């Protein structure tokens, strides 16, 4: 019987036949696909013809369908619908894949041919896009250790393999801690909780097979519980479990793993001749240097911590007025901040949430894309990897552009957070290929599913990433869509969040779950008026995480990661009532892979641009100005990584931005 992962997918839009794929198919399919890919690499390296852009660089850009199919399906289900068998496969596959791709980077014959093309680049008649791909390919091999010899070369391959194994262990430990903890709630424990929080807890209990409602470690459940529960003892218990993820001792403890990862990264950078891993990692980003990153973060930290400290005094006073003595604690902040928001802005999350139905917010994100870029969305009935998933065909002027898949609900088999990935990326070489894009979120289920304001912003954020993939129009897959500098990749996603706050969008799509009535103008005004509420807290918890990440990678790798974390937080004056958004043992952005290592700052770097970019719309004809929308697609969304990001942004805006727009957008400029 033919393995469905290796067969041609004669399905609608060549989507993966999820209904035919079994876990037992993955291992044999991967072995065969890797062998095919290795044979193809050998043909490129051993080609007797003179090295050329076509027979080296474009040959490397030519996909091996079997490998792309196996990896796209496996990593989709491993992250969004895991099980013990898939977790075991991931532990097996990670070092195998690392070794495979390290062997390619270390292939001296292949690198020699790449270098031959690079050395003659000025005499080749290459397009600007081809020049960019050549530069990125040559640079990538160098940074991967292609020029290393002897023991240094061998050690580099060992480091890559070990890092892959450790990243997988870190992820699976975190998932296990999140999946295995729950706090059952008796009926008396539900007092004071809004109906939407109770409904979410009951749905979580049903998903867990519990007898009643439960609080889990999904942000969509624990955050509103911390906001609304008057039971300080239960808030403390839930918060302690949330912040202990990855640090509970035993087999799932991530602290030693994080320390080993940092040591290996430092050694890797040293082998390549860099002063630190941060210097190595930031070389290819817009920021370029650790000092530039630290400068941005501290420019934001100072006003943010000043605001947070003032807010802490107000919240502590509120707590004392209720007869609770002692210090304001981290499990108190959200509860009293919610009370303060209701008092100062007359805005109650329980009043707001019925207007933020998941289905209507999906419609809103689609409608904005229709007005801005002419996209249309048609629901598809196709087999997907989980019953919660939905799919749409994306067209423009009747022409197929992409397939978009949304997987929105939290479940025990899904890792936490939200992300966008492409099962297939856009490319025009060697033939036109349309993308298949997935947004994965962790919203609480309900009938209907209701979102918090932060949830709705997450939905728009991830759809902004999806647009970057779907509107990509480049020749080569390696520079398609979101294949850009890490501190540029968040620009389209964070920029798209702004359309959630456009009054005409909310007035049309924020409709009440029971009555269908649009959000009243006075409630809309409250929502927008409170958009920067508690921004000191939000900024501090994020910037603290980014500064710790940077410090981890700047110098000698710390042997005790928690001591180093504490040292950094003390140096910057971290308020005692606020914790890092991602403490080290659960910092998956940084330790599940190299993606955001030394790069968690990139959300802030991109925010400098997104605040300025949306101002360009406001300065023109408004949020849906057609000329600005065309410019956004032409200069940023369609270009992928085909041009240096600073050039792309300058082409769109006419200049690079400063931090002022960010501080203004966060309501911190007055600080």
PDB file of N, CA and C in Angstrom, residues 576-655:
ATOM      1  N   UNK A 576       8.063  44.233  42.143  1.00  0.00           N
ATOM      2  CA  UNK A 576       7.847  42.938  42.792  1.00  0.00           C
ATOM      3  C   UNK A 576       6.492  42.332  42.458  1.00  0.00           C
ATOM      4  N   UNK A 577       5.533  43.147  42.091  1.00  0.00           N
ATOM      5  CA  UNK A 577       4.184  42.643  41.823  1.00  0.00           C
ATOM      6  C   UNK A 577       3.986  42.239  40.364  1.00  0.00           C
ATOM      7  N   UNK A 578       5.046  42.273  39.564  1.00  0.00           N
ATOM      8  CA  UNK A 578       4.948  41.879  38.154  1.00  0.00           C
ATOM      9  C   UNK A 578       5.993  40.810  37.881  1.00  0.00           C
ATOM     10  N   UNK A 579       5.602  39.777  37.190  1.00  0.00           N
ATOM     11  CA  UNK A 579       6.526  38.731  36.762  1.00  0.00           C
ATOM     12  C   UNK A 579       6.789  38.875  35.266  1.00  0.00           C
ATOM     13  N   UNK A 580       7.911  38.317  34.823  1.00  0.00           N
ATOM     14  CA  UNK A 580       8.189  38.267  33.391  1.00  0.00           C
ATOM     15  C   UNK A 580       7.019  37.594  32.660  1.00  0.00           C
ATOM     16  N   UNK A 581       6.748  38.039  31.453  1.00  0.00           N
ATOM     17  CA  UNK A 581       5.703  37.377  30.666  1.00  0.00           C
ATOM     18  C   UNK A 581       6.064  35.917  30.428  1.00  0.00           C
ATOM     19  N   UNK A 582       7.354  35.651  30.226  1.00  0.00           N
ATOM     20  CA  UNK A 582       7.816  34.277  30.014  1.00  0.00           C
ATOM     21  C   UNK A 582       9.061  34.066  30.874  1.00  0.00           C
ATOM     22  N   UNK A 583       8.911  33.439  32.030  1.00  0.00           N
ATOM     23  CA  UNK A 583      10.081  33.097  32.836  1.00  0.00           C
ATOM     24  C   UNK A 583      10.884  32.018  32.112  1.00  0.00           C
ATOM     25  N   UNK A 584      12.139  31.906  32.461  1.00  0.00           N
ATOM     26  CA  UNK A 584      13.076  31.051  31.724  1.00  0.00           C
ATOM     27  C   UNK A 584      12.590  29.619  31.500  1.00  0.00           C
ATOM     28  N   UNK A 585      12.070  28.908  32.504  1.00  0.00           N
ATOM     29  CA  UNK A 585      11.719  27.500  32.283  1.00  0.00           C
ATOM     30  C   UNK A 585      10.543  27.291  31.332  1.00  0.00           C
ATOM     31  N   UNK A 586       9.790  28.374  31.029  1.00  0.00           N
ATOM     32  CA  UNK A 586       8.676  28.250  30.088  1.00  0.00           C
ATOM     33  C   UNK A 586       8.841  29.164  28.866  1.00  0.00           C
ATOM     34  N   UNK A 587      10.063  29.661  28.664  1.00  0.00           N
ATOM     35  CA  UNK A 587      10.318  30.635  27.598  1.00  0.00           C
ATOM     36  C   UNK A 587      10.513  29.897  26.270  1.00  0.00           C
ATOM     37  N   UNK A 588       9.411  29.372  25.737  1.00  0.00           N
ATOM     38  CA  UNK A 588       9.485  28.550  24.527  1.00  0.00           C
ATOM     39  C   UNK A 588       9.984  29.342  23.327  1.00  0.00           C
ATOM     40  N   UNK A 589       9.663  30.625  23.251  1.00  0.00           N
ATOM     41  CA  UNK A 589      10.170  31.446  22.156  1.00  0.00           C
ATOM     42  C   UNK A 589      11.692  31.313  22.024  1.00  0.00           C
ATOM     43  N   UNK A 590      12.359  31.236  23.155  1.00  0.00           N
ATOM     44  CA  UNK A 590      13.821  31.288  23.183  1.00  0.00           C
ATOM     45  C   UNK A 590      14.462  29.908  23.215  1.00  0.00           C
ATOM     46  N   UNK A 591      13.806  28.939  23.876  1.00  0.00           N
ATOM     47  CA  UNK A 591      14.473  27.662  24.114  1.00  0.00           C
ATOM     48  C   UNK A 591      13.896  26.480  23.336  1.00  0.00           C
ATOM     49  N   UNK A 592      12.759  26.639  22.689  1.00  0.00           N
ATOM     50  CA  UNK A 592      12.237  25.534  21.876  1.00  0.00           C
ATOM     51  C   UNK A 592      12.961  25.444  20.539  1.00  0.00           C
ATOM     52  N   UNK A 593      13.678  26.467  20.188  1.00  0.00           N
ATOM     53  CA  UNK A 593      14.445  26.525  18.956  1.00  0.00           C
ATOM     54  C   UNK A 593      15.185  27.847  18.927  1.00  0.00           C
ATOM     55  N   UNK A 594      15.948  28.055  17.871  1.00  0.00           N
ATOM     56  CA  UNK A 594      16.767  29.268  17.786  1.00  0.00           C
ATOM     57  C   UNK A 594      15.993  30.495  17.311  1.00  0.00           C
ATOM     58  N   UNK A 595      14.740  30.311  16.888  1.00  0.00           N
ATOM     59  CA  UNK A 595      14.006  31.377  16.215  1.00  0.00           C
ATOM     60  C   UNK A 595      14.071  32.730  16.888  1.00  0.00           C
ATOM     61  N   UNK A 596      13.668  32.793  18.163  1.00  0.00           N
ATOM     62  CA  UNK A 596      13.617  34.073  18.870  1.00  0.00           C
ATOM     63  C   UNK A 596      14.751  34.210  19.884  1.00  0.00           C
ATOM     64  N   UNK A 597      15.739  33.333  19.864  1.00  0.00           N
ATOM     65  CA  UNK A 597      16.866  33.464  20.786  1.00  0.00           C
ATOM     66  C   UNK A 597      17.632  34.743  20.473  1.00  0.00           C
ATOM     67  N   UNK A 598      17.887  35.531  21.480  1.00  0.00           N
ATOM     68  CA  UNK A 598      18.430  36.890  21.317  1.00  0.00           C
ATOM     69  C   UNK A 598      17.490  37.778  20.505  1.00  0.00           C
ATOM     70  N   UNK A 599      16.281  37.292  20.273  1.00  0.00           N
ATOM     71  CA  UNK A 599      15.390  37.997  19.365  1.00  0.00           C
ATOM     72  C   UNK A 599      14.000  38.262  19.888  1.00  0.00           C
ATOM     73  N   UNK A 600      13.770  38.031  21.189  1.00  0.00           N
ATOM     74  CA  UNK A 600      12.421  38.288  21.700  1.00  0.00           C
ATOM     75  C   UNK A 600      12.098  39.781  21.640  1.00  0.00           C
ATOM     76  N   UNK A 601      13.137  40.601  21.593  1.00  0.00           N
ATOM     77  CA  UNK A 601      12.946  42.049  21.450  1.00  0.00           C
ATOM     78  C   UNK A 601      12.216  42.404  20.167  1.00  0.00           C
ATOM     79  N   UNK A 602      12.178  41.476  19.199  1.00  0.00           N
ATOM     80  CA  UNK A 602      11.734  41.816  17.846  1.00  0.00           C
ATOM     81  C   UNK A 602      10.296  42.300  17.801  1.00  0.00           C
ATOM     82  N   UNK A 603       9.453  41.857  18.742  1.00  0.00           N
ATOM     83  CA  UNK A 603       8.087  42.383  18.782  1.00  0.00           C
ATOM     84  C   UNK A 603       8.110  43.896  19.015  1.00  0.00           C
ATOM     85  N   UNK A 604       9.004  44.330  19.892  1.00  0.00           N
ATOM     86  CA  UNK A 604       9.105  45.755  20.178  1.00  0.00           C
ATOM     87  C   UNK A 604       9.724  46.506  19.003  1.00  0.00           C
ATOM     88  N   UNK A 605      10.744  45.915  18.383  1.00  0.00           N
ATOM     89  CA  UNK A 605      11.369  46.543  17.226  1.00  0.00           C
ATOM     90  C   UNK A 605      10.343  46.739  16.111  1.00  0.00           C
ATOM     91  N   UNK A 606       9.530  45.698  15.888  1.00  0.00           N
ATOM     92  CA  UNK A 606       8.497  45.792  14.858  1.00  0.00           C
ATOM     93  C   UNK A 606       7.408  46.777  15.250  1.00  0.00           C
ATOM     94  N   UNK A 607       7.143  46.886  16.559  1.00  0.00           N
ATOM     95  CA  UNK A 607       6.103  47.817  17.001  1.00  0.00           C
ATOM     96  C   UNK A 607       6.486  49.265  16.715  1.00  0.00           C
ATOM     97  N   UNK A 608       7.781  49.563  16.775  1.00  0.00           N
ATOM     98  CA  UNK A 608       8.225  50.900  16.386  1.00  0.00           C
ATOM     99  C   UNK A 608       7.751  51.193  14.963  1.00  0.00           C
ATOM    100  N   UNK A 609       7.863  50.192  14.095  1.00  0.00           N
ATOM    101  CA  UNK A 609       7.446  50.372  12.704  1.00  0.00           C
ATOM    102  C   UNK A 609       5.931  50.310  12.544  1.00  0.00           C
ATOM    103  N   UNK A 610       5.258  49.392  13.263  1.00  0.00           N
ATOM    104  CA  UNK A 610       3.815  49.252  13.020  1.00  0.00           C
ATOM    105  C   UNK A 610       3.047  50.489  13.473  1.00  0.00           C
ATOM    106  N   UNK A 611       3.486  51.106  14.569  1.00  0.00           N
ATOM    107  CA  UNK A 611       2.821  52.333  15.017  1.00  0.00           C
ATOM    108  C   UNK A 611       2.982  53.435  13.978  1.00  0.00           C
ATOM    109  N   UNK A 612       4.174  53.522  13.421  1.00  0.00           N
ATOM    110  CA  UNK A 612       4.458  54.531  12.406  1.00  0.00           C
ATOM    111  C   UNK A 612       3.743  54.204  11.095  1.00  0.00           C
ATOM    112  N   UNK A 613       3.666  52.914  10.759  1.00  0.00           N
ATOM    113  CA  UNK A 613       3.036  52.516   9.498  1.00  0.00           C
ATOM    114  C   UNK A 613       1.538  52.789   9.520  1.00  0.00           C
ATOM    115  N   UNK A 614       0.876  52.514  10.651  1.00  0.00           N
ATOM    116  CA  UNK A 614      -0.563  52.798  10.700  1.00  0.00           C
ATOM    117  C   UNK A 614      -0.816  54.302  10.683  1.00  0.00           C
ATOM    118  N   UNK A 615       0.124  55.057  11.247  1.00  0.00           N
ATOM    119  CA  UNK A 615      -0.008  56.514  11.175  1.00  0.00           C
ATOM    120  C   UNK A 615      -0.016  56.986   9.728  1.00  0.00           C
ATOM    121  N   UNK A 616       0.674  56.236   8.845  1.00  0.00           N
ATOM    122  CA  UNK A 616       0.674  56.601   7.427  1.00  0.00           C
ATOM    123  C   UNK A 616      -0.730  56.511   6.849  1.00  0.00           C
ATOM    124  N   UNK A 617      -1.506  55.505   7.271  1.00  0.00           N
ATOM    125  CA  UNK A 617      -2.898  55.400   6.828  1.00  0.00           C
ATOM    126  C   UNK A 617      -3.717  56.562   7.384  1.00  0.00           C
ATOM    127  N   UNK A 618      -3.526  56.848   8.665  1.00  0.00           N
ATOM    128  CA  UNK A 618      -4.303  57.921   9.290  1.00  0.00           C
ATOM    129  C   UNK A 618      -3.986  59.274   8.672  1.00  0.00           C
ATOM    130  N   UNK A 619      -2.731  59.469   8.277  1.00  0.00           N
ATOM    131  CA  UNK A 619      -2.339  60.734   7.662  1.00  0.00           C
ATOM    132  C   UNK A 619      -2.866  60.861   6.238  1.00  0.00           C
ATOM    133  N   UNK A 620      -3.207  59.729   5.631  1.00  0.00           N
ATOM    134  CA  UNK A 620      -3.730  59.741   4.261  1.00  0.00           C
ATOM    135  C   UNK A 620      -5.259  59.789   4.319  1.00  0.00           C
ATOM    136  N   UNK A 621      -5.921  58.809   3.748  1.00  0.00           N
ATOM    137  CA  UNK A 621      -7.379  58.853   3.698  1.00  0.00           C
ATOM    138  C   UNK A 621      -8.075  58.081   4.782  1.00  0.00           C
ATOM    139  N   UNK A 622      -7.344  57.602   5.781  1.00  0.00           N
ATOM    140  CA  UNK A 622      -7.950  56.820   6.850  1.00  0.00           C
ATOM    141  C   UNK A 622      -7.493  55.379   6.796  1.00  0.00           C
ATOM    142  N   UNK A 623      -8.066  54.554   7.690  1.00  0.00           N
ATOM    143  CA  UNK A 623      -7.612  53.179   7.865  1.00  0.00           C
ATOM    144  C   UNK A 623      -7.691  52.350   6.599  1.00  0.00           C
ATOM    145  N   UNK A 624      -8.597  52.683   5.689  1.00  0.00           N
ATOM    146  CA  UNK A 624      -8.761  51.887   4.473  1.00  0.00           C
ATOM    147  C   UNK A 624      -8.339  52.654   3.225  1.00  0.00           C
ATOM    148  N   UNK A 625      -7.426  53.593   3.402  1.00  0.00           N
ATOM    149  CA  UNK A 625      -6.948  54.361   2.265  1.00  0.00           C
ATOM    150  C   UNK A 625      -6.395  53.420   1.190  1.00  0.00           C
ATOM    151  N   UNK A 626      -6.945  53.444  -0.023  1.00  0.00           N
ATOM    152  CA  UNK A 626      -6.547  52.464  -1.048  1.00  0.00           C
ATOM    153  C   UNK A 626      -5.107  52.617  -1.511  1.00  0.00           C
ATOM    154  N   UNK A 627      -4.611  53.850  -1.565  1.00  0.00           N
ATOM    155  CA  UNK A 627      -3.242  54.040  -2.029  1.00  0.00           C
ATOM    156  C   UNK A 627      -2.249  53.478  -1.022  1.00  0.00           C
ATOM    157  N   UNK A 628      -2.514  53.719   0.264  1.00  0.00           N
ATOM    158  CA  UNK A 628      -1.625  53.177   1.299  1.00  0.00           C
ATOM    159  C   UNK A 628      -1.707  51.651   1.338  1.00  0.00           C
ATOM    160  N   UNK A 629      -2.893  51.090   1.136  1.00  0.00           N
ATOM    161  CA  UNK A 629      -3.044  49.634   1.118  1.00  0.00           C
ATOM    162  C   UNK A 629      -2.253  49.030  -0.037  1.00  0.00           C
ATOM    163  N   UNK A 630      -2.331  49.652  -1.201  1.00  0.00           N
ATOM    164  CA  UNK A 630      -1.552  49.158  -2.345  1.00  0.00           C
ATOM    165  C   UNK A 630      -0.060  49.242  -2.055  1.00  0.00           C
ATOM    166  N   UNK A 631       0.365  50.347  -1.419  1.00  0.00           N
ATOM    167  CA  UNK A 631       1.778  50.508  -1.095  1.00  0.00           C
ATOM    168  C   UNK A 631       2.233  49.465  -0.075  1.00  0.00           C
ATOM    169  N   UNK A 632       1.374  49.147   0.904  1.00  0.00           N
ATOM    170  CA  UNK A 632       1.709  48.145   1.904  1.00  0.00           C
ATOM    171  C   UNK A 632       1.910  46.782   1.250  1.00  0.00           C
ATOM    172  N   UNK A 633       1.007  46.423   0.355  1.00  0.00           N
ATOM    173  CA  UNK A 633       1.171  45.145  -0.336  1.00  0.00           C
ATOM    174  C   UNK A 633       2.386  45.164  -1.255  1.00  0.00           C
ATOM    175  N   UNK A 634       2.535  46.235  -2.021  1.00  0.00           N
ATOM    176  CA  UNK A 634       3.610  46.301  -3.019  1.00  0.00           C
ATOM    177  C   UNK A 634       4.990  46.286  -2.374  1.00  0.00           C
ATOM    178  N   UNK A 635       5.168  47.036  -1.290  1.00  0.00           N
ATOM    179  CA  UNK A 635       6.502  47.217  -0.726  1.00  0.00           C
ATOM    180  C   UNK A 635       6.828  46.259   0.418  1.00  0.00           C
ATOM    181  N   UNK A 636       5.809  45.678   1.059  1.00  0.00           N
ATOM    182  CA  UNK A 636       6.088  44.840   2.226  1.00  0.00           C
ATOM    183  C   UNK A 636       5.466  43.452   2.105  1.00  0.00           C
ATOM    184  N   UNK A 637       4.141  43.362   1.983  1.00  0.00           N
ATOM    185  CA  UNK A 637       3.481  42.062   2.068  1.00  0.00           C
ATOM    186  C   UNK A 637       3.818  41.138   0.907  1.00  0.00           C
ATOM    187  N   UNK A 638       4.025  41.676  -0.256  1.00  0.00           N
ATOM    188  CA  UNK A 638       4.297  40.821  -1.419  1.00  0.00           C
ATOM    189  C   UNK A 638       5.765  40.486  -1.578  1.00  0.00           C
ATOM    190  N   UNK A 639       6.643  41.175  -0.854  1.00  0.00           N
ATOM    191  CA  UNK A 639       8.070  41.121  -1.144  1.00  0.00           C
ATOM    192  C   UNK A 639       8.838  40.053  -0.364  1.00  0.00           C
ATOM    193  N   UNK A 640       8.235  39.503   0.699  1.00  0.00           N
ATOM    194  CA  UNK A 640       8.957  38.513   1.480  1.00  0.00           C
ATOM    195  C   UNK A 640      10.311  39.037   1.914  1.00  0.00           C
ATOM    196  N   UNK A 641      11.340  38.187   1.743  1.00  0.00           N
ATOM    197  CA  UNK A 641      12.698  38.592   2.097  1.00  0.00           C
ATOM    198  C   UNK A 641      13.541  38.934   0.897  1.00  0.00           C
ATOM    199  N   UNK A 642      12.893  39.348  -0.206  1.00  0.00           N
ATOM    200  CA  UNK A 642      13.618  39.595  -1.456  1.00  0.00           C
ATOM    201  C   UNK A 642      14.440  40.874  -1.437  1.00  0.00           C
ATOM    202  N   UNK A 643      14.184  41.756  -0.459  1.00  0.00           N
ATOM    203  CA  UNK A 643      14.892  43.031  -0.330  1.00  0.00           C
ATOM    204  C   UNK A 643      15.197  43.240   1.154  1.00  0.00           C
ATOM    205  N   UNK A 644      16.275  43.936   1.453  1.00  0.00           N
ATOM    206  CA  UNK A 644      16.605  44.262   2.833  1.00  0.00           C
ATOM    207  C   UNK A 644      15.415  44.965   3.491  1.00  0.00           C
ATOM    208  N   UNK A 645      15.027  44.559   4.710  1.00  0.00           N
ATOM    209  CA  UNK A 645      13.810  45.117   5.330  1.00  0.00           C
ATOM    210  C   UNK A 645      13.851  46.622   5.535  1.00  0.00           C
ATOM    211  N   UNK A 646      15.005  47.188   5.826  1.00  0.00           N
ATOM    212  CA  UNK A 646      15.074  48.645   5.986  1.00  0.00           C
ATOM    213  C   UNK A 646      14.717  49.344   4.676  1.00  0.00           C
ATOM    214  N   UNK A 647      15.145  48.762   3.563  1.00  0.00           N
ATOM    215  CA  UNK A 647      14.794  49.327   2.258  1.00  0.00           C
ATOM    216  C   UNK A 647      13.301  49.192   1.989  1.00  0.00           C
ATOM    217  N   UNK A 648      12.726  48.052   2.370  1.00  0.00           N
ATOM    218  CA  UNK A 648      11.291  47.856   2.165  1.00  0.00           C
ATOM    219  C   UNK A 648      10.485  48.877   2.954  1.00  0.00           C
ATOM    220  N   UNK A 649      10.843  49.054   4.222  1.00  0.00           N
ATOM    221  CA  UNK A 649      10.069  49.991   5.031  1.00  0.00           C
ATOM    222  C   UNK A 649      10.228  51.417   4.519  1.00  0.00           C
ATOM    223  N   UNK A 650      11.435  51.774   4.132  1.00  0.00           N
ATOM    224  CA  UNK A 650      11.669  53.119   3.605  1.00  0.00           C
ATOM    225  C   UNK A 650      10.892  53.342   2.315  1.00  0.00           C
ATOM    226  N   UNK A 651      10.792  52.303   1.481  1.00  0.00           N
ATOM    227  CA  UNK A 651      10.008  52.432   0.247  1.00  0.00           C
ATOM    228  C   UNK A 651       8.536  52.675   0.561  1.00  0.00           C
ATOM    229  N   UNK A 652       8.036  52.045   1.639  1.00  0.00           N
ATOM    230  CA  UNK A 652       6.636  52.230   2.020  1.00  0.00           C
ATOM    231  C   UNK A 652       6.393  53.587   2.671  1.00  0.00           C
ATOM    232  N   UNK A 653       7.290  53.981   3.570  1.00  0.00           N
ATOM    233  CA  UNK A 653       7.010  55.136   4.420  1.00  0.00           C
ATOM    234  C   UNK A 653       7.824  56.374   4.054  1.00  0.00           C
ATOM    235  N   UNK A 654       8.930  56.163   3.321  1.00  0.00           N
ATOM    236  CA  UNK A 654       9.772  57.285   2.958  1.00  0.00           C
ATOM    237  C   UNK A 654      10.907  57.542   3.930  1.00  0.00           C
ATOM    238  N   UNK A 655      10.897  56.823   5.061  1.00  0.00           N
ATOM    239  CA  UNK A 655      11.930  57.015   6.091  1.00  0.00           C
ATOM    240  C   UNK A 655      11.781  55.887   7.097  1.00  0.00           C
TER     241      UNK A 655
END
